[in-house]
Coordinates of N, CA and C in Angstrom, one line a residue:
M1 N 235.0 -30.4 249.9 CA 235.7 -29.9 248.7 C 236.7 -30.8 248.2
D2 N 236.7 -31.1 246.9 CA 237.8 -32.0 246.4 C 239.0 -31.3 246.1
S3 N 240.1 -32.0 245.7 CA 241.4 -31.4 245.4 C 241.3 -30.4 244.3
A4 N 240.6 -30.8 243.2 CA 240.5 -29.9 242.0 C 239.8 -28.6 242.4
E5 N 238.8 -28.6 243.2 CA 238.1 -27.4 243.6 C 239.0 -26.6 244.5
Y6 N 239.7 -27.2 245.4 CA 240.7 -26.5 246.3 C 241.7 -25.8 245.4
E7 N 242.3 -26.5 244.5 CA 243.4 -26.0 243.6 C 242.8 -24.8 242.8
R8 N 241.6 -24.9 242.3 CA 241.0 -23.8 241.6 C 240.9 -22.5 242.5
K9 N 240.4 -22.7 243.7 CA 240.2 -21.6 244.6 C 241.6 -21.0 245.0
I10 N 242.5 -21.8 245.2 CA 243.9 -21.3 245.6 C 244.4 -20.5 244.4
A11 N 244.3 -21.0 243.2 CA 244.8 -20.3 242.0 C 244.1 -19.0 241.8
H12 N 242.8 -18.9 242.1 CA 242.1 -17.7 241.9 C 242.5 -16.7 243.0
R13 N 242.7 -17.1 244.2 CA 243.2 -16.2 245.2 C 244.6 -15.7 245.0
F14 N 245.4 -16.6 244.5 CA 246.8 -16.2 244.2 C 246.8 -15.1 243.1
A15 N 246.0 -15.4 242.0 CA 245.9 -14.4 240.9 C 245.3 -13.1 241.3
A16 N 244.5 -13.0 242.4 CA 244.0 -11.8 242.9 C 245.1 -10.9 243.4
F17 N 246.2 -11.5 244.0 CA 247.3 -10.8 244.5 C 248.3 -10.5 243.4
D18 N 248.5 -11.5 242.5 CA 249.5 -11.4 241.4 C 249.0 -10.5 240.3
Q19 N 248.9 -9.2 240.6 CA 248.3 -8.2 239.7 C 248.9 -8.1 238.3
D20 N 250.2 -8.4 238.2 CA 250.8 -8.3 236.8 C 250.9 -9.7 236.1
G21 N 250.5 -10.7 236.8 CA 250.5 -12.0 236.2 C 251.8 -12.7 235.9
N22 N 252.8 -12.2 236.6 CA 254.2 -12.8 236.4 C 254.5 -14.1 237.2
G23 N 253.5 -14.6 237.9 CA 253.7 -15.8 238.7 C 254.2 -15.6 240.1
Y24 N 254.4 -14.3 240.5 CA 254.9 -14.0 241.8 C 254.0 -12.9 242.4
I25 N 253.9 -12.9 243.7 CA 253.3 -11.7 244.4 C 254.5 -11.0 245.0
D26 N 254.6 -9.7 244.7 CA 255.7 -8.9 245.2 C 255.2 -7.5 245.5
R27 N 256.1 -6.7 246.0 CA 255.8 -5.3 246.3 C 255.2 -4.6 245.1
A28 N 255.7 -4.8 243.9 CA 255.2 -4.1 242.7 C 253.7 -4.4 242.5
D29 N 253.2 -5.6 242.9 CA 251.8 -5.9 242.7 C 251.0 -5.0 243.7
F30 N 251.4 -4.9 244.9 CA 250.7 -4.0 245.8 C 250.7 -2.5 245.4
N31 N 251.9 -2.1 245.0 CA 252.0 -0.7 244.5 C 251.2 -0.5 243.2
A32 N 251.1 -1.5 242.4 CA 250.3 -1.3 241.1 C 248.8 -1.2 241.5
A33 N 248.4 -2.0 242.5 CA 247.0 -2.0 242.9 C 246.7 -0.6 243.5
A34 N 247.6 -0.1 244.3 CA 247.4 1.3 244.9 C 247.3 2.3 243.8
A35 N 248.2 2.2 242.8 CA 248.3 3.2 241.7 C 247.0 3.2 240.9
R36 N 246.5 2.0 240.6 CA 245.2 1.9 239.8 C 244.1 2.5 240.6
L37 N 244.0 2.2 241.9 CA 242.9 2.8 242.7 C 243.0 4.3 242.7
L38 N 244.2 4.8 242.9 CA 244.3 6.3 243.0 C 243.9 6.9 241.6
A39 N 244.4 6.3 240.5 CA 244.0 6.8 239.2 C 242.5 6.8 239.0
E40 N 241.9 5.7 239.3 CA 240.4 5.5 239.1 C 239.6 6.6 239.8
F41 N 240.1 6.9 241.0 CA 239.3 7.9 241.9 C 239.9 9.3 241.8
G42 N 240.8 9.5 240.9 CA 241.3 10.9 240.7 C 242.0 11.4 242.0
T43 N 242.7 10.5 242.7 CA 243.4 10.9 243.9 C 244.9 10.9 243.7
T44 N 245.6 11.9 244.1 CA 247.0 12.0 243.9 C 247.8 11.2 244.9
A45 N 248.9 10.7 244.6 CA 249.7 9.9 245.5 C 250.3 10.7 246.6
R46 N 250.4 12.0 246.4 CA 251.0 12.9 247.5 C 250.0 13.4 248.5
C47 N 248.7 13.3 248.2 CA 247.8 13.7 249.2 C 247.7 12.7 250.4
D48 N 247.0 13.1 251.5 CA 246.9 12.2 252.6 C 246.3 10.8 252.3
R49 N 245.3 10.8 251.5 CA 244.6 9.5 251.1 C 245.6 8.7 250.3
G50 N 246.3 9.3 249.4 CA 247.3 8.6 248.5 C 248.4 8.0 249.3
Q51 N 248.9 8.8 250.2 CA 250.0 8.4 251.1 C 249.5 7.2 252.0
S52 N 248.3 7.3 252.5 CA 247.8 6.3 253.4 C 247.6 5.0 252.6
L53 N 247.2 5.1 251.3 CA 247.0 3.9 250.5 C 248.3 3.2 250.2
Y54 N 249.3 4.0 249.9 CA 250.7 3.4 249.6 C 251.3 2.8 250.9
T55 N 251.1 3.5 252.0 CA 251.6 3.0 253.3 C 250.9 1.7 253.6
G56 N 249.5 1.6 253.4 CA 248.8 0.4 253.6 C 249.2 -0.7 252.7
A57 N 249.5 -0.4 251.4 CA 250.0 -1.4 250.5 C 251.3 -1.9 250.9
E58 N 252.2 -1.1 251.4 CA 253.5 -1.5 251.9 C 253.4 -2.4 253.1
A59 N 252.5 -2.0 254.0 CA 252.3 -2.8 255.2 C 251.7 -4.2 254.9
F60 N 250.8 -4.2 253.9 CA 250.2 -5.4 253.5 C 251.2 -6.3 252.8
W61 N 252.1 -5.8 252.0 CA 253.1 -6.5 251.4 C 254.1 -7.1 252.4
Q62 N 254.5 -6.3 253.4 CA 255.4 -6.7 254.4 C 254.8 -7.8 255.2
G63 N 253.5 -7.7 255.5 CA 252.9 -8.8 256.3 C 252.8 -10.1 255.5
M64 N 252.5 -9.9 254.2 CA 252.4 -11.1 253.3 C 253.8 -11.8 253.2
A65 N 254.8 -11.0 252.9 CA 256.1 -11.5 252.8 C 256.6 -12.1 254.1
G66 N 256.2 -11.5 255.2 CA 256.6 -12.1 256.5 C 256.1 -13.5 256.8
I67 N 254.9 -13.7 256.3 CA 254.3 -15.0 256.6 C 254.5 -16.0 255.4
A68 N 254.8 -15.6 254.2 CA 254.8 -16.5 253.1 C 256.2 -16.6 252.3
D69 N 257.0 -15.6 252.4 CA 258.2 -15.6 251.6 C 259.3 -16.4 252.3
V70 N 259.2 -17.7 252.1 CA 260.0 -18.7 252.7 C 261.5 -18.5 252.4
D71 N 261.8 -18.3 251.1 CA 263.2 -18.2 250.7 C 263.8 -16.8 250.8
G72 N 263.0 -15.8 251.2 CA 263.6 -14.5 251.4 C 263.9 -13.7 250.2
D73 N 263.4 -14.1 249.0 CA 263.7 -13.4 247.8 C 262.8 -12.2 247.5
Q74 N 262.0 -11.8 248.4 CA 261.2 -10.6 248.3 C 260.1 -10.8 247.2
R75 N 259.7 -12.1 247.1 CA 258.5 -12.4 246.2 C 257.9 -13.7 246.7
V76 N 256.6 -13.8 246.5 CA 255.9 -15.0 247.0 C 255.4 -15.8 245.7
N77 N 255.9 -17.0 245.5 CA 255.4 -17.8 244.4 C 254.2 -18.6 244.9
R78 N 253.6 -19.3 244.0 CA 252.3 -20.0 244.3 C 252.5 -21.0 245.4
A79 N 253.6 -21.7 245.3 CA 253.9 -22.7 246.4 C 254.0 -22.1 247.8
E80 N 254.7 -21.0 247.8 CA 254.9 -20.3 249.1 C 253.5 -19.7 249.5
F81 N 252.7 -19.2 248.6 CA 251.4 -18.7 248.9 C 250.6 -19.8 249.6
V82 N 250.5 -21.0 248.9 CA 249.8 -22.1 249.4 C 250.3 -22.6 250.8
G83 N 251.6 -22.7 250.8 CA 252.2 -23.2 252.1 C 252.3 -22.2 253.2
G84 N 252.4 -21.0 252.9 CA 252.5 -19.9 253.9 C 251.2 -19.2 254.2
A85 N 250.9 -18.4 253.2 CA 249.7 -17.5 253.4 C 248.4 -18.2 253.7
V86 N 248.1 -19.2 252.9 CA 246.9 -19.9 253.0 C 246.8 -20.7 254.3
K87 N 247.9 -21.4 254.6 CA 248.0 -22.1 255.9 C 247.8 -21.2 257.1
R88 N 248.5 -20.1 257.1 CA 248.4 -19.2 258.2 C 247.1 -18.5 258.3
L89 N 246.5 -18.2 257.1 CA 245.2 -17.6 257.0 C 244.2 -18.6 257.6
R90 N 244.3 -19.9 257.2 CA 243.4 -20.9 257.8 C 243.5 -21.0 259.3
D91 N 244.8 -21.0 259.7 CA 245.1 -21.1 261.2 C 244.6 -19.9 262.0
S92 N 244.8 -18.7 261.4 CA 244.5 -17.4 262.1 C 244.0 -16.4 261.1
P93 N 242.7 -16.5 260.6 CA 242.2 -15.6 259.7 C 242.2 -14.1 260.2
E94 N 242.0 -14.0 261.5 CA 242.0 -12.6 262.0 C 243.4 -11.9 261.8
R95 N 244.5 -12.7 262.0 CA 245.8 -12.1 261.8 C 246.0 -11.7 260.4
F96 N 245.6 -12.5 259.5 CA 245.8 -12.1 258.1 C 245.0 -10.9 257.7
A97 N 243.7 -10.9 258.2 CA 242.9 -9.7 257.9 C 243.5 -8.5 258.5
E98 N 244.1 -8.6 259.7 CA 244.7 -7.4 260.3 C 245.9 -6.9 259.5
I99 N 246.6 -7.8 258.8 CA 247.7 -7.4 257.9 C 247.1 -6.5 256.8
A100 N 245.9 -6.9 256.3 CA 245.3 -6.2 255.2 C 244.6 -4.9 255.7
R101 N 244.2 -4.8 256.9 CA 243.4 -3.6 257.4 C 243.9 -2.3 257.0
P102 N 245.2 -1.9 257.1 CA 245.6 -0.6 256.7 C 245.3 -0.3 255.2
F103 N 245.5 -1.3 254.4 CA 245.2 -1.1 253.0 C 243.7 -1.0 252.7
L104 N 243.0 -1.8 253.3 CA 241.5 -1.8 253.1 C 240.9 -0.5 253.6
R105 N 241.4 0.0 254.8 CA 240.9 1.2 255.4 C 241.2 2.4 254.4
A106 N 242.4 2.4 253.9 CA 242.8 3.5 253.0 C 242.1 3.4 251.7
A107 N 241.9 2.2 251.2 CA 241.1 2.0 249.9 C 239.7 2.5 250.1
L108 N 239.1 2.2 251.2 CA 237.7 2.7 251.4 C 237.7 4.3 251.5
A109 N 238.7 4.9 252.1 CA 238.8 6.3 252.1 C 239.0 6.9 250.8
V110 N 239.8 6.3 249.9 CA 240.0 6.7 248.5 C 238.7 6.6 247.8
A111 N 238.0 5.5 247.9 CA 236.7 5.3 247.2 C 235.6 6.3 247.7
A112 N 235.7 6.6 249.0 CA 234.7 7.6 249.6 C 235.1 9.0 249.4
G113 N 236.4 9.3 249.0 CA 236.9 10.6 248.9 C 236.9 11.3 250.2
S114 N 237.2 10.6 251.3 CA 237.3 11.2 252.6 C 238.7 11.0 253.2
D115 N 239.0 11.8 254.1 CA 240.3 11.7 254.8 C 240.2 10.8 256.0
L116 N 241.3 10.2 256.4 CA 241.4 9.3 257.5 C 241.7 9.9 258.8
E117 N 242.4 11.1 258.8 CA 242.8 11.7 260.0 C 241.7 12.0 260.9
G118 N 241.8 11.6 262.2 CA 240.9 11.9 263.2 C 239.6 11.0 263.1
T119 N 239.6 10.0 262.3 CA 238.4 9.2 262.2 C 238.7 7.8 262.8
S120 N 237.7 7.3 263.5 CA 237.9 5.9 264.0 C 237.3 4.9 263.1
S121 N 236.5 5.4 262.2 CA 235.9 4.4 261.3 C 235.7 5.1 259.9
V122 N 235.9 4.3 258.9 CA 235.7 4.8 257.5 C 234.8 3.9 256.8
S123 N 234.0 4.5 255.8 CA 233.1 3.7 255.0 C 233.0 4.4 253.7
A124 N 232.5 3.6 252.7 CA 232.4 4.1 251.3 C 231.0 3.6 250.8
P125 N 230.4 4.3 249.9 CA 229.2 3.8 249.2 C 229.4 2.5 248.5
V126 N 228.4 1.7 248.5 CA 228.5 0.4 247.8 C 228.9 0.5 246.3
A127 N 228.4 1.5 245.6 CA 228.8 1.7 244.2 C 230.2 2.0 244.0
E128 N 230.8 2.8 245.0 CA 232.2 3.1 244.9 C 233.1 1.9 245.2
V129 N 232.7 1.1 246.1 CA 233.4 -0.1 246.5 C 233.3 -1.1 245.3
E130 N 232.2 -1.2 244.6 CA 232.1 -2.0 243.4 C 233.1 -1.5 242.4
R131 N 233.2 -0.2 242.2 CA 234.1 0.4 241.3 C 235.6 0.0 241.6
A132 N 235.9 0.1 242.9 CA 237.2 -0.3 243.4 C 237.5 -1.8 243.1
L133 N 236.6 -2.6 243.4 CA 236.8 -4.0 243.1 C 237.0 -4.3 241.7
R134 N 236.3 -3.6 240.8 CA 236.6 -3.8 239.3 C 238.0 -3.4 239.0
V135 N 238.5 -2.3 239.6 CA 239.8 -1.8 239.3 C 240.8 -2.8 239.8
L136 N 240.5 -3.5 240.9 CA 241.5 -4.4 241.4 C 241.4 -5.8 240.7
G137 N 240.5 -5.9 239.7 CA 240.5 -7.1 238.9 C 239.3 -8.0 239.0
A138 N 238.3 -7.6 239.8 CA 237.1 -8.4 239.8 C 236.3 -8.2 238.5
A139 N 235.7 -9.3 238.0 CA 234.8 -9.1 236.9 C 233.6 -8.3 237.3
E140 N 233.0 -7.6 236.3 CA 232.0 -6.6 236.6 C 230.8 -7.2 237.3
D141 N 230.3 -8.4 236.9 CA 229.2 -9.0 237.6 C 229.6 -9.5 239.0
V142 N 230.8 -10.0 239.2 CA 231.2 -10.4 240.5 C 231.4 -9.2 241.4
A143 N 232.0 -8.1 240.9 CA 232.2 -6.9 241.7 C 230.9 -6.4 242.3
G144 N 229.9 -6.4 241.4 CA 228.6 -5.9 241.9 C 228.0 -6.7 243.0
I145 N 228.0 -8.0 242.8 CA 227.4 -9.0 243.8 C 228.2 -8.9 245.1
A146 N 229.6 -8.8 244.9 CA 230.4 -8.8 246.1 C 230.2 -7.5 246.9
A147 N 230.2 -6.4 246.2 CA 230.0 -5.1 246.9 C 228.6 -5.1 247.6
R148 N 227.6 -5.5 247.0 CA 226.3 -5.5 247.7 C 226.3 -6.4 248.9
S149 N 227.0 -7.6 248.8 CA 227.0 -8.5 249.9 C 227.8 -8.0 251.0
L150 N 228.7 -7.1 250.8 CA 229.6 -6.5 251.8 C 228.8 -5.6 252.7
D151 N 227.7 -5.0 252.2 CA 226.9 -4.1 253.0 C 225.9 -4.9 253.9
T152 N 226.5 -5.5 254.9 CA 225.8 -6.4 255.8 C 224.6 -5.7 256.6
D153 N 224.8 -4.5 256.9 CA 223.7 -3.8 257.6 C 222.7 -3.0 256.7
Q154 N 223.0 -3.2 255.4 CA 222.1 -2.6 254.4 C 221.9 -1.1 254.5
D155 N 223.0 -0.4 254.9 CA 222.9 1.1 255.0 C 223.4 1.8 253.8
G156 N 223.7 1.1 252.7 CA 224.2 1.7 251.5 C 225.7 2.0 251.5
R157 N 226.4 1.7 252.6 CA 227.8 1.9 252.8 C 228.5 0.7 253.3
I158 N 229.8 0.6 252.9 CA 230.6 -0.5 253.4 C 231.6 0.0 254.3
G159 N 231.5 -0.4 255.6 CA 232.5 0.0 256.6 C 233.7 -0.8 256.7
E160 N 234.7 -0.3 257.4 CA 236.0 -0.9 257.5 C 235.8 -2.3 258.1
A161 N 235.0 -2.4 259.2 CA 234.8 -3.8 259.8 C 234.2 -4.8 258.8
E162 N 233.2 -4.3 258.0 CA 232.6 -5.2 257.1 C 233.6 -5.6 256.0
A163 N 234.4 -4.7 255.6 CA 235.5 -5.0 254.5 C 236.5 -6.0 255.1
V164 N 237.0 -5.8 256.3 CA 238.0 -6.6 256.9 C 237.4 -8.0 257.1
A165 N 236.2 -8.1 257.6 CA 235.6 -9.4 257.9 C 235.4 -10.2 256.5
A166 N 234.9 -9.5 255.5 CA 234.7 -10.1 254.2 C 236.0 -10.6 253.6
F167 N 237.1 -9.8 253.7 CA 238.4 -10.1 253.2 C 238.8 -11.4 253.9
S168 N 238.7 -11.5 255.2 CA 239.1 -12.7 255.9 C 238.3 -13.9 255.4
A169 N 237.0 -13.7 255.3 CA 236.2 -14.9 254.9 C 236.5 -15.3 253.5
Y170 N 236.8 -14.4 252.6 CA 237.0 -14.7 251.2 C 238.4 -15.5 251.0
F171 N 239.4 -15.0 251.8 CA 240.7 -15.7 251.6 C 240.9 -16.9 252.5
T172 N 239.9 -17.2 253.3 CA 239.9 -18.4 254.1 C 239.6 -19.6 253.2
V173 N 240.6 -20.4 252.9 CA 240.4 -21.5 252.0 C 240.5 -22.8 252.8
I174 N 239.4 -23.5 252.7 CA 239.3 -24.8 253.4 C 240.1 -25.9 252.6
A175 N 240.8 -26.7 253.3 CA 241.6 -27.8 252.7 C 240.7 -28.8 252.0
P176 N 241.2 -29.4 251.0 CA 240.3 -30.4 250.3 C 240.0 -31.6 251.2
D177 N 238.9 -32.3 250.9 CA 238.5 -33.4 251.7 C 239.5 -34.6 251.5
A178 N 239.9 -34.7 250.3 CA 240.8 -35.9 249.9 C 242.2 -35.5 249.9

């Protein structure tokens, strides 16, 4: 991969987190993503699924800030993202995916309309995950392809393990050759 391709991929991944497009990733971006998911699926913020999603969003933000917010200003700019999150993700994709797990788990529960309490595994129908991906900013054609590809066992549902593994693979950015 050349430098231009690498930069394009980094910019795309940064934009996926920078939900409001202000040039920074911050707590508000994670809360906005959670709010949009809840609104899309008609789930209230005060119910168990809503609370789990906001808790997952906060944990995800705290993890992201912990590995990338170099100057401690409670926001991650593109340079910090490249230098912190992407480097650490490349060094330890499992750790980064684990930071995202609570949010991904709760998002699947919201999409499935199921509660998390007492469950060791959560999954959602492919069509509902596609819907969630569109709400989070994926283009319609990309969301469809991505959701179908996440169903690795072809059972019509996307499980937590599949979502976490795909998240890790998507955000693993290989350094440019040059």
